[in-house]
N, CA, C and O of each residue as an XYZ file, in Angstrom:
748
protein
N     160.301     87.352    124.620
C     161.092     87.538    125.809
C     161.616     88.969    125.830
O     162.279     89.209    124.821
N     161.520     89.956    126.650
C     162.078     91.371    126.883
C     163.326     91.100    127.239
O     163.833     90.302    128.026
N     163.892     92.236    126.226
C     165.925     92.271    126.224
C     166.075     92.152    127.217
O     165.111     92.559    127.866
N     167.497     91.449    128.265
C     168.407     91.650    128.959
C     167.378     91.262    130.280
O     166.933     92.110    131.053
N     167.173     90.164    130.341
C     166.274     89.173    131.617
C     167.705     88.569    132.198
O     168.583     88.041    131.515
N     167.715     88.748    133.410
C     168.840     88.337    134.227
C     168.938     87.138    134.495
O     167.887     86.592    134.829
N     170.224     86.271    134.454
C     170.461     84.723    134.484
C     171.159     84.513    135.691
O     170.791     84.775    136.836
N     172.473     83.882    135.197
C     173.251     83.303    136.365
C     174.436     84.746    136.259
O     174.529     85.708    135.497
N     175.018     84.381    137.159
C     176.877     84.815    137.475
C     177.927     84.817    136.678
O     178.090     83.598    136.737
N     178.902     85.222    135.878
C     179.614     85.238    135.611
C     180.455     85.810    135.851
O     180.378     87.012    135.599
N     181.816     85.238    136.514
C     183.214     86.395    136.637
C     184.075     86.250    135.821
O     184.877     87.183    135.843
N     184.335     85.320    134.927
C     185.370     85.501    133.940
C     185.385     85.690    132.485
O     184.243     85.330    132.201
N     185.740     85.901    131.788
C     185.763     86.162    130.609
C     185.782     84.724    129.724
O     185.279     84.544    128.615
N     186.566     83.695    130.612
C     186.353     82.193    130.353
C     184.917     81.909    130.428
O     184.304     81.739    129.374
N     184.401     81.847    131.390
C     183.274     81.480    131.380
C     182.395     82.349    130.194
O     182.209     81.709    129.160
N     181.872     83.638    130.227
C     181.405     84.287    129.096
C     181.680     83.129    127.589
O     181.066     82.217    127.035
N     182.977     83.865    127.420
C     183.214     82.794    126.000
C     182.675     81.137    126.263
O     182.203     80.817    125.172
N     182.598     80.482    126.790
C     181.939     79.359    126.948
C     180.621     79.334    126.549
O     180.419     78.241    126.019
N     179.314     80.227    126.549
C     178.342     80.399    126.753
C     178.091     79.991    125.187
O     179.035     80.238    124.436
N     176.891     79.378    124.594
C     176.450     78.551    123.051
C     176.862     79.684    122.538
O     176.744     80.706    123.213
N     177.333     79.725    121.461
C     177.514     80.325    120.438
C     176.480     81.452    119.581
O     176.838     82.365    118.837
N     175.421     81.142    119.872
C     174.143     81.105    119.241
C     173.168     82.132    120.289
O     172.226     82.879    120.021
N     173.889     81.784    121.656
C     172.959     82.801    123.129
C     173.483     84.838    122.658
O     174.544     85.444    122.510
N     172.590     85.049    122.617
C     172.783     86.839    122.844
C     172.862     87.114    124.037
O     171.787     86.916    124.603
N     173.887     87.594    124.888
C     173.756     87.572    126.049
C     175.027     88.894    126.452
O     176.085     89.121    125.865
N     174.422     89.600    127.671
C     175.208     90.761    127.804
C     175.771     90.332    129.109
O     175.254     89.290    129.513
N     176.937     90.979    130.103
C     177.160     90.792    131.065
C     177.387     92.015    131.709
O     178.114     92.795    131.095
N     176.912     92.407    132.881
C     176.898     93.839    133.703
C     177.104     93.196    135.427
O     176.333     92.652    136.218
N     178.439     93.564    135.471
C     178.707     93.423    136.781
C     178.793     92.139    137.338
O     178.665     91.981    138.552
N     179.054     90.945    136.354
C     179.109     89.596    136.528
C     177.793     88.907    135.915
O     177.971     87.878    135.264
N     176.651     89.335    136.052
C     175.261     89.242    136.246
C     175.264     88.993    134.647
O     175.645     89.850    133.849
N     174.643     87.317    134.167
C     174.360     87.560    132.842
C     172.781     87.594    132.639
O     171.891     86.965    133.210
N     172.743     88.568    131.603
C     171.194     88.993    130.978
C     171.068     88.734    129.514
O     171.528     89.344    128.550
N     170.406     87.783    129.594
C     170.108     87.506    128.010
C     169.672     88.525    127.114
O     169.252     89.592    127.562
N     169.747     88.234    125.544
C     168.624     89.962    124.660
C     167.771     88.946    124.109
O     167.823     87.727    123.944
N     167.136     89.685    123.931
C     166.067     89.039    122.539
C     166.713     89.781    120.759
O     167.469     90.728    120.546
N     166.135     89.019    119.976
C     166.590     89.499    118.985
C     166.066     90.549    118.432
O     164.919     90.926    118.672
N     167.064     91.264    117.437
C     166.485     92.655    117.012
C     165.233     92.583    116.172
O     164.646     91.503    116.105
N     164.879     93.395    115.673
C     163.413     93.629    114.782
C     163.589     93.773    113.178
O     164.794     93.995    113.063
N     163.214     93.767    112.314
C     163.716     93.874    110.970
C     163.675     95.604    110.936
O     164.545     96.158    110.265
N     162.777     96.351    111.579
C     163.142     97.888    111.531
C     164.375     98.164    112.501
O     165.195     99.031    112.202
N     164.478     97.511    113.518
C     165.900     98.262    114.144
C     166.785     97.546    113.453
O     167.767     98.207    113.791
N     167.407     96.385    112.466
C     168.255     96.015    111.747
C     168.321     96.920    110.438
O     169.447     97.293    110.110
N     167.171     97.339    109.604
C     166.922     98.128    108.708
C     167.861     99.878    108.968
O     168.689    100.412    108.230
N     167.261    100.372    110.350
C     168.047    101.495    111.322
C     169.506    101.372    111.299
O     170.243    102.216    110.788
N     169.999    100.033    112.006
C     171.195     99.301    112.390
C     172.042     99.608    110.710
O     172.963    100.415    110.575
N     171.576     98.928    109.800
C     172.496     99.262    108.455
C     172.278    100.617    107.886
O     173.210    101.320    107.495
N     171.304    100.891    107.856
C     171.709    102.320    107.377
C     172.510    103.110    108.089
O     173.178    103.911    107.435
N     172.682    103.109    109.744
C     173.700    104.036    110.328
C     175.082    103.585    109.998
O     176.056    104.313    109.804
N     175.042    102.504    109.968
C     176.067    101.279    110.023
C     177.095    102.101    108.343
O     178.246    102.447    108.078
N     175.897    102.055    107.733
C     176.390    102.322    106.052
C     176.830    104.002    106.014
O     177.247    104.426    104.936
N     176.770    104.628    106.783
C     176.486    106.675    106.544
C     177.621    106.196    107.205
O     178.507    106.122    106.354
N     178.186    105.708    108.669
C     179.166    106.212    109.324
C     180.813    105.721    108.783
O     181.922    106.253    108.838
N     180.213    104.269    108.186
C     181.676    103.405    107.198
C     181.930    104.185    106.797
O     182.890    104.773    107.297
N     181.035    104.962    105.199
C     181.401    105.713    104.000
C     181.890    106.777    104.365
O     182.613    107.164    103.447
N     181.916    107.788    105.557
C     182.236    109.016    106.162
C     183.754    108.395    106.939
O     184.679    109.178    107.154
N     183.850    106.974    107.297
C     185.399    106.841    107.564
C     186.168    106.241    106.775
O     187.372    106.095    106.985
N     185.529    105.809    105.735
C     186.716    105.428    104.777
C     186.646    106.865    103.473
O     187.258    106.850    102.405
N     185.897    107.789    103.878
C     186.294    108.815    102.350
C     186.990    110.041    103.731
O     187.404    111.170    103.469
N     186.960    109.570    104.807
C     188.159    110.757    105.141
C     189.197    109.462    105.985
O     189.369    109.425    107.203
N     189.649    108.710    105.217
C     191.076    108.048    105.544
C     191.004    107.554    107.048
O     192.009    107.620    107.757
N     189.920    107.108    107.477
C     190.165    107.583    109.181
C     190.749    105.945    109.833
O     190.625    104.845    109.294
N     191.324    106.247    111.008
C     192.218    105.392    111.656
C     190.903    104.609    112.057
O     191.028    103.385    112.097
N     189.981    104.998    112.281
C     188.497    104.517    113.456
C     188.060    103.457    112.286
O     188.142    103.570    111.062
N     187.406    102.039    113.365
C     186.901    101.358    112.541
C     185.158    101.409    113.211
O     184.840    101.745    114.351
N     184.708    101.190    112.663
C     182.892    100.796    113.003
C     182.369     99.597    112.729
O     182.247     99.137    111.594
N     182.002     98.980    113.901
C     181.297     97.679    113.964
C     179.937     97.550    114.383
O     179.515     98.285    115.274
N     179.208     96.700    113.842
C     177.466     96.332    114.418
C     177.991     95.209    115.040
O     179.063     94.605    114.990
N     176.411     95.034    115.943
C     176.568     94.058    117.011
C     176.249     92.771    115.537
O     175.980     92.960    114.351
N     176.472     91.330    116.467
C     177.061     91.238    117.571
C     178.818     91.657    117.648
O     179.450     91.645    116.591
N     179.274     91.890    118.495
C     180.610     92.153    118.923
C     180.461     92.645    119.991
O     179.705     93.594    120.196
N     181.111     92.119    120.796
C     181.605     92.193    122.400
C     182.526     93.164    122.541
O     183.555     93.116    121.866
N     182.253     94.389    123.611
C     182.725     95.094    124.690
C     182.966     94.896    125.926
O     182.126     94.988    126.821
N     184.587     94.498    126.119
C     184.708     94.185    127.493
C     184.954     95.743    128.446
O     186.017     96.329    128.240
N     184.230     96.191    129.182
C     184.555     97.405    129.695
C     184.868     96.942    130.616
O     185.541     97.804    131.180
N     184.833     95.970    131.292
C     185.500     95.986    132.688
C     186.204     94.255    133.429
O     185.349     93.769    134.169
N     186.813     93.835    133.387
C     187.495     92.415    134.108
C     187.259     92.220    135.548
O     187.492     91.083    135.956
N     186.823     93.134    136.452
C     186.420     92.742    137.679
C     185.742     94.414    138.447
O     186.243     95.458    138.866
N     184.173     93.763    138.270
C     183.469     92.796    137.848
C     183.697     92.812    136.357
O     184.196     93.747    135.731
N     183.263     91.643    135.850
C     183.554     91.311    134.523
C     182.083     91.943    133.981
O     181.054     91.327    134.260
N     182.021     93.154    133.223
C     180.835     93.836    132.365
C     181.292     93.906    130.639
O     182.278     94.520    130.230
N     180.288     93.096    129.735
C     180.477     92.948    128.970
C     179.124     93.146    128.100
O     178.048     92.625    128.393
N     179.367     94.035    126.916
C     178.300     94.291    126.360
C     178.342     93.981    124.691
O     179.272     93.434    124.098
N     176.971     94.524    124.046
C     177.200     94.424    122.653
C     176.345     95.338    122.174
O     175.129     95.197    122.046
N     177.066     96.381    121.881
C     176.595     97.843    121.729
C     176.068     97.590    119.872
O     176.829     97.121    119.025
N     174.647     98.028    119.602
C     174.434     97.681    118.124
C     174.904     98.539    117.313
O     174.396     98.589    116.192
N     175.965     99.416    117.645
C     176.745    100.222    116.753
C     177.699    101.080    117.600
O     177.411    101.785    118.567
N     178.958    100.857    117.000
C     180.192    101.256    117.690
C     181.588    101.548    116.551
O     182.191    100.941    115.666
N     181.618    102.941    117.271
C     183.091    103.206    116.255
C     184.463    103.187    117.663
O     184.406    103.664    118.797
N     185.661    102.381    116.919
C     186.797    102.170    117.693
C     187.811    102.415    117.113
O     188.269    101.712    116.212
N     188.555    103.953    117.750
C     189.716    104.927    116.890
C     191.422    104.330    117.606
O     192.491    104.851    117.288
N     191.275    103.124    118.621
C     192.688    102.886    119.446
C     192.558    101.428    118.881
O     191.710    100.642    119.306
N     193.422    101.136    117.932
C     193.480     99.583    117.078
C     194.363     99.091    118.360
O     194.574     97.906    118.103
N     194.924     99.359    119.479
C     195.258     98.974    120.706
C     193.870     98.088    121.311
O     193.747     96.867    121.410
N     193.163     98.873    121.570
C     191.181     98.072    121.815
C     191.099     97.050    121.365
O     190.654     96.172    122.105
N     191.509     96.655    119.861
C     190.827     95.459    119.414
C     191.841     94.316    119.277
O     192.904     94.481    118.678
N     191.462     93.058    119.891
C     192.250     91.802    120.112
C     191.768     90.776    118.821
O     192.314     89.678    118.922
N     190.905     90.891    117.684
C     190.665     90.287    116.766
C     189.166     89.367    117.410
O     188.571     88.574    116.681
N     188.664     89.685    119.066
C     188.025     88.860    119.378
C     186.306     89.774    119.627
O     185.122     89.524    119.403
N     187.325     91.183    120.355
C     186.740     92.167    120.608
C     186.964     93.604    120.777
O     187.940     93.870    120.075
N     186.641     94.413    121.223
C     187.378     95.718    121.898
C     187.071     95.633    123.149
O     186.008     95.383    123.717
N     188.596     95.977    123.691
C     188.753     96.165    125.730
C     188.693     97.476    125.713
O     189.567     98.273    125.375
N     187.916     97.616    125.989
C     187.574     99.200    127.023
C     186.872     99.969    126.414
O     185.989     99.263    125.927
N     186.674    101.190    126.075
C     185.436    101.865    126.001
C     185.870    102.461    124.404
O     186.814    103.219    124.181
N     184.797    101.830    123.253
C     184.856    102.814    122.122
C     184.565    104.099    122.066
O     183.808    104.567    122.916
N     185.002    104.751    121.255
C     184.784    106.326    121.535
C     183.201    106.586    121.166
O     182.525    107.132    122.038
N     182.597    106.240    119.971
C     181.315    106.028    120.065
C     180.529    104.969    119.832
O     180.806    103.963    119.179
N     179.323    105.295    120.513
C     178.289    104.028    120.574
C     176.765    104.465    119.808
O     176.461    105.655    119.892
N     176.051    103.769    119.255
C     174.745    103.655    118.918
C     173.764    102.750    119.443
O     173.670    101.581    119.069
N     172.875    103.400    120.493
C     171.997    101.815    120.937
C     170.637    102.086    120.215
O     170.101    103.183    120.370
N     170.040    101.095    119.405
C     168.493    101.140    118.783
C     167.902    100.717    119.998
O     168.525     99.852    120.614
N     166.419    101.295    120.672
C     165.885    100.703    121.628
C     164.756     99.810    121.134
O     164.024    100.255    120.250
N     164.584     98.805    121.539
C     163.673     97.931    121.211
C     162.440     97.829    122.488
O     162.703     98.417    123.537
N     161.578     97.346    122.417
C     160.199     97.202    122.972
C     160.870     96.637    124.479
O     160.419     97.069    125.540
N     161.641     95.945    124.456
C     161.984     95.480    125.772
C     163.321     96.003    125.986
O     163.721     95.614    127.083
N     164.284     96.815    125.314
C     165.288     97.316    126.117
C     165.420     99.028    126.654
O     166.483     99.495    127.064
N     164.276     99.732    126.566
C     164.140    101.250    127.071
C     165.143    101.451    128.197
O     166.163    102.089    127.935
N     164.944    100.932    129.519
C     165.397    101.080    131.087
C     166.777    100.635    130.464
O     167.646    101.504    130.529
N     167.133     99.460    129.881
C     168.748     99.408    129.292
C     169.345    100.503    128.834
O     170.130    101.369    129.221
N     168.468    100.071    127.478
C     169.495    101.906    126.952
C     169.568    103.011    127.284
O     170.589    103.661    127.059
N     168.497    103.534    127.916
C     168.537    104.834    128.423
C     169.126    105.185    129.877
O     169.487    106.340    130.102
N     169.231    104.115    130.938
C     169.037    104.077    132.170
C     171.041    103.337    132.407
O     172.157    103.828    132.580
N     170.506    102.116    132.280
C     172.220    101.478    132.677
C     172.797    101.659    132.050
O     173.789    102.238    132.494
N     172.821    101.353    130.240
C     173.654    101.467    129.385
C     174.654    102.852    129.322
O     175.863    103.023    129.163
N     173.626    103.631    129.509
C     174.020    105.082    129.812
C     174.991    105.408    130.673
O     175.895    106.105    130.212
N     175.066    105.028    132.040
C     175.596    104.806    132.962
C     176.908    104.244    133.265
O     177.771    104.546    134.089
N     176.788    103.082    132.106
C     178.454    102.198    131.682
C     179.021    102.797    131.265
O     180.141    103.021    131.723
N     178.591    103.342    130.249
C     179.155    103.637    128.680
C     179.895    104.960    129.147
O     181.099    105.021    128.898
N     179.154    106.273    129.952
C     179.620    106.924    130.711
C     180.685    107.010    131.144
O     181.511    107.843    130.771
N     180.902    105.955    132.224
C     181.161    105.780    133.441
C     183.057    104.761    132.720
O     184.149    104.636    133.275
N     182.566    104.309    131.402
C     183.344    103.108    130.985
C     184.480    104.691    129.975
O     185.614    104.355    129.637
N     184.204    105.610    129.765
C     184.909    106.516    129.014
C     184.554    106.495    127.730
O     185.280    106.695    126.756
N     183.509    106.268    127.754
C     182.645    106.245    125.994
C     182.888    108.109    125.930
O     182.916    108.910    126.864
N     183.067    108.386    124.122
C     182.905    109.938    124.215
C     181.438    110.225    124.241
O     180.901    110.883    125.133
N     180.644    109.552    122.932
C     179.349    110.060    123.151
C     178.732    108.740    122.395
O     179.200    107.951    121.574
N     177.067    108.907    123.257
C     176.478    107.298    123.353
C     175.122    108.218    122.373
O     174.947    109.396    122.684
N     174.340    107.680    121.366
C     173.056    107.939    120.723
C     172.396    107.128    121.541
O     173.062    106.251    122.091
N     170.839    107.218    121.846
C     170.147    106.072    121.916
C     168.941    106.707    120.820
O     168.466    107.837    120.933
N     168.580    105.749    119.779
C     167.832    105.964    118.655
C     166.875    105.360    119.007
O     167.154    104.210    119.345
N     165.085    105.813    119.137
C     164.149    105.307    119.590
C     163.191    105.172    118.462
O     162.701    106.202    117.998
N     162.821    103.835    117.897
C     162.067    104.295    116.673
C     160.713    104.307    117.283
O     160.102    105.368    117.156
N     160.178    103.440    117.857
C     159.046    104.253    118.319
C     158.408    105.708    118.728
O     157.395    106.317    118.382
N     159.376    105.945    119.538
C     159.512    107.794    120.072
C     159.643    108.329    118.557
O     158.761    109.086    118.151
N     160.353    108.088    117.986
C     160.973    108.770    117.115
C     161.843    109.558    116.904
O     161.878    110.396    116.003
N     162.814    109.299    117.930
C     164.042    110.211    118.729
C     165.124    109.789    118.608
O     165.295    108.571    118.560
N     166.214    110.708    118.521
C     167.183    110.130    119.166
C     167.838    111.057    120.268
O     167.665    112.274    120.201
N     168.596    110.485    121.292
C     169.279    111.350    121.852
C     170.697    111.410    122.060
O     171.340    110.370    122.195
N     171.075    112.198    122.087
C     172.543    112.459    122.188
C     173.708    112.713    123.286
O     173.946    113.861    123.661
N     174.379    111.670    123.755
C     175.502    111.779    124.874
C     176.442    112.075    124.982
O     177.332    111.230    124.881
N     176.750    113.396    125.238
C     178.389    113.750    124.826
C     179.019    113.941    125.599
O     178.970    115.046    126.139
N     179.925    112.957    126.036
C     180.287    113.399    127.367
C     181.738    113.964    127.639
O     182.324    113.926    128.720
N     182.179    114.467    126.519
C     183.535    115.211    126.794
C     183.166    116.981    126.469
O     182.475    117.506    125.595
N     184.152    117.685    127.853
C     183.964    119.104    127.574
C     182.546    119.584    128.138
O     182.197    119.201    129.254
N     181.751    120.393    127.397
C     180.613    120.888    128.354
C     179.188    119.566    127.560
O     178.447    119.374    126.596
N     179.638    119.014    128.889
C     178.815    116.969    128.216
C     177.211    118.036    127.609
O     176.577    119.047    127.910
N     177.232    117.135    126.799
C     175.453    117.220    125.932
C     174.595    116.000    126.675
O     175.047    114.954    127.142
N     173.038    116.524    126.633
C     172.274    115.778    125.932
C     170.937    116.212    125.673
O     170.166    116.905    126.338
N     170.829    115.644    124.541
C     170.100    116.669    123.257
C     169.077    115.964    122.699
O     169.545    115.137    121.917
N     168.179    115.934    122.739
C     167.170    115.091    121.990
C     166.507    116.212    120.579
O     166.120    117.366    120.394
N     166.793    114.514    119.618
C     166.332    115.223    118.076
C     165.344    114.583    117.692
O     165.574    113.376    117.763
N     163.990    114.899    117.181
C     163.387    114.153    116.634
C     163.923    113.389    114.832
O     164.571    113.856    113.895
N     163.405    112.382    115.014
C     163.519    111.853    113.382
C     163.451    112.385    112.187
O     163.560    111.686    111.180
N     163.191    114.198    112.119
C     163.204    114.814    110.919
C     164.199    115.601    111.224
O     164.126    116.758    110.810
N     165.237    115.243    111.922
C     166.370    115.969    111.879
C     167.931    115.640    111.451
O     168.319    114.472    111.430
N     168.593    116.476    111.192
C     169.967    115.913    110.987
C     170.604    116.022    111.839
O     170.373    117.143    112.294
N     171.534    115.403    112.572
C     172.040    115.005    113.581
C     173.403    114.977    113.196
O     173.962    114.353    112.293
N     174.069    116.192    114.503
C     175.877    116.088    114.205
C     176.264    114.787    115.096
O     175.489    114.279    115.907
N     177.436    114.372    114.853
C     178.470    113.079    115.364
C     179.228    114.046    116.274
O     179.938    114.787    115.595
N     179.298    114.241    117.344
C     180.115    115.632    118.093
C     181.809    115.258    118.420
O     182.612    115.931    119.066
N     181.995    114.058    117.785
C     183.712    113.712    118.134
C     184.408    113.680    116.566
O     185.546    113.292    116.306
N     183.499    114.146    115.705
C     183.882    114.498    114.436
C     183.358    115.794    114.305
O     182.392    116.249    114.918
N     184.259    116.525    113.225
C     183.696    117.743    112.765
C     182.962    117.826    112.011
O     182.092    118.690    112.115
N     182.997    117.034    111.023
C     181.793    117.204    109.389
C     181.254    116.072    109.465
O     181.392    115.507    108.380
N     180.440    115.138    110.553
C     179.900    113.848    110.375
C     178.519    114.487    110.655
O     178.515    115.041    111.755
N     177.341    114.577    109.986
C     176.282    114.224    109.983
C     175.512    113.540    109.544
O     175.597    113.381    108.326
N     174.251    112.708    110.377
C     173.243    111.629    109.809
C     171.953    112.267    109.923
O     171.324    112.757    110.861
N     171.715    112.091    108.505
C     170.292    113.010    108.416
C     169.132    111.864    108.404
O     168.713    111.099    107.534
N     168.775    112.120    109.899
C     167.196    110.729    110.124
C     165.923    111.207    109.492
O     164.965    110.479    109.751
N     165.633    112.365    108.637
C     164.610    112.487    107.814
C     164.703    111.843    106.847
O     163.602    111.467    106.443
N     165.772    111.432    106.089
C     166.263    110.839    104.544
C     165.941    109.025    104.850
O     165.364    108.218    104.121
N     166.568    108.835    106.199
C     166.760    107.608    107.069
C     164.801    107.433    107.348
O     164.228    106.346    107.430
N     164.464    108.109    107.395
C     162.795    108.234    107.715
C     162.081    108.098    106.661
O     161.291    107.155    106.711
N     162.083    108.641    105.833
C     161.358    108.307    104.491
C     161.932    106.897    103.741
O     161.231    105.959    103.362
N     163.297    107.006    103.645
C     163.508    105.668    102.724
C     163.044    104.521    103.706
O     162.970    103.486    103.044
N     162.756    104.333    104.818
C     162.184    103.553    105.844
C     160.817    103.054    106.072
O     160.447    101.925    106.396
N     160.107    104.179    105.825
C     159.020    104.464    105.965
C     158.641    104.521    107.484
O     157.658    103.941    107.946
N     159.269    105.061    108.006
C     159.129    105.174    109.512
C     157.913    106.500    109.932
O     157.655    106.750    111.109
């Protein structure tokens, strides 16, 4: 099944939480769209970023926490848009209700998968934007890219291939080097 196939309606956040336990399911503008599940290389991707960005906030003390999906982003209550970004750092412990974070983490990581390209690059982009994200990656392992969204100050976007090291632009000394991430991968 290709990520994010459009279902029924949703306007509340009641209803959302109702939905099986077990459904992957995003909400944009009421409109729910199911995902398909990730791949063992974008989960493989998923922890290693997951693991570089923890160790870089807990050895500089930092207030910001970082979560992998699943975990819910409510960016918006009417329409009700709700997402699950596969990597997200959140620096306002105000954001998080123990259930989720309300409103826009400062950064996001989306892995694109075979069926979510037009998502991540196209709408996701667009929310995340639009929702006050600082800066959004979308990591393409196929392409072998990633690109970079920065949208505070003179906004970026930057495409790196996979033998590069890549700055975090809302930190000063955060870099992820996807050549190291490439070989131990075998990508």
């Amino acid at each position: 099944m290709p990520a994010l196939q459009p279902q029924s309606m949703i306007t509340t956040m009641d209803e959302y939480e109702a939905l099986p336990e077990d459904r992957r399911a995003e909400v944009f503008e009421g409109q729910i769209y199911d995902m398909a599940s990730p791949s063992q290389l974008h989960q493989a991707i998923l922890t290693e970023l997951l693991v570089s960005i923890r160790n870089y906030l807990r050895q500089k003390n930092s207030k910001c926490h970082v979560f992998p999906a699943p975990f819910d982003v409510k960016l918006s209550n009417k329409p009700l848009t709700v997402v699950q970004p596969d990597l997200m750092v959140v620096c306002d412990k105000n954001k998080l209700d123990g259930k989720r974070c309300n409103g826009a983490p400062d950064f996001i990581i989306e892995i694109v998968s075979p069926g979510s390209q037009t998502d991540d690059y196209i709408r996701k982009l667009y929310y995340y934007k639009n929702a006050g994200v600082r800066e959004y990656w979308i990591v393409d392992p196929r392409r072998k890219t990633v690109s970079v969204n920065y949208f505070e100050g003179n906004m970026l976007n930057i495409q790196y291939s996979f033998d590069s090291t890549v700055k975090v632009n809302i930190y000063d000394d955060l870099f992820i080097n996807f050549s190291d991430i490439s070989k131990l991968l075998n990508i």
